[in-house]
């Protein structure tokens, strides 16, 4: 399959499952048969993932991407031998980084949960096709990734504004919203993957979904107070 199909989630899942290194092989850059040039997408994803690995304390050398044609078996052998030696020298995941296994798993789970948010914020860069190695070196910076994680927003439904139209509930990809007919809707913060779909979907005339950053999310309205009392229409 195309290297462009290798999602950030696949890489993080491999590490979550205890892989010590991940290698992605793609076709040579600028030799893609399709206008999509998926190998550039793979390269951008790897550069982003390496910065994320640094952010959570993992050695980015554990992730490598190389481009070669199917006729370059010799290059493939050299690269794999070299990568194998490197990963062996680094040891089991988390060892050389001195991160406890439980802590590492929870960090990887936290990042995996934020993939939709990360992809939205970094969308333009993930789709870019740069010319030089220098440009690629600066595509993602450590400061930018630290900021990305420090500014993760939360989404909250204002109980005074929610009209229980159920649009957000139907569109939420994580089943993080509970509610029903005439019931004020509530977001389960543990299930929310910060995709902003509810924020975009809530009709502007209601404007009930708030994006919150840098402050705690108000507690959910108690269940017994969620029923909306509607005035019956006078004849
Ligand atoms: S941001 Fe909204 S739509 Fe997206 S997962 Fe969270 S609650 Fe669901
Ligand atoms: S879309 Fe807005 S008004 Fe409709 S249920 Fe969701 S939060 Fe409430």
XYZ file of C-alpha atoms and ligand atoms in Angstrom, residues 155 172-174 176-177 187 192-198, ligand 1:
22
model
C -15.414 21.594 24.587
C -19.778 13.339 17.508
C -17.380 10.631 16.224
C -16.420 9.532 19.726
C -18.792 11.549 23.877
C -22.060 13.477 24.013
C -19.923 16.168 26.923
C -13.868 13.645 23.942
C -11.109 13.552 21.296
C -11.137 17.364 20.731
C -12.183 17.148 17.098
C -14.295 20.332 17.347
C -17.134 18.755 15.346
C -19.738 19.746 17.953
S -15.053 17.826 20.342
Fe -17.256 17.494 20.410
S -17.698 16.211 18.615
Fe -15.486 16.072 18.983
S -15.252 14.299 20.303
Fe -15.435 16.044 21.667
S -17.591 16.121 22.156
Fe -17.425 14.819 20.354
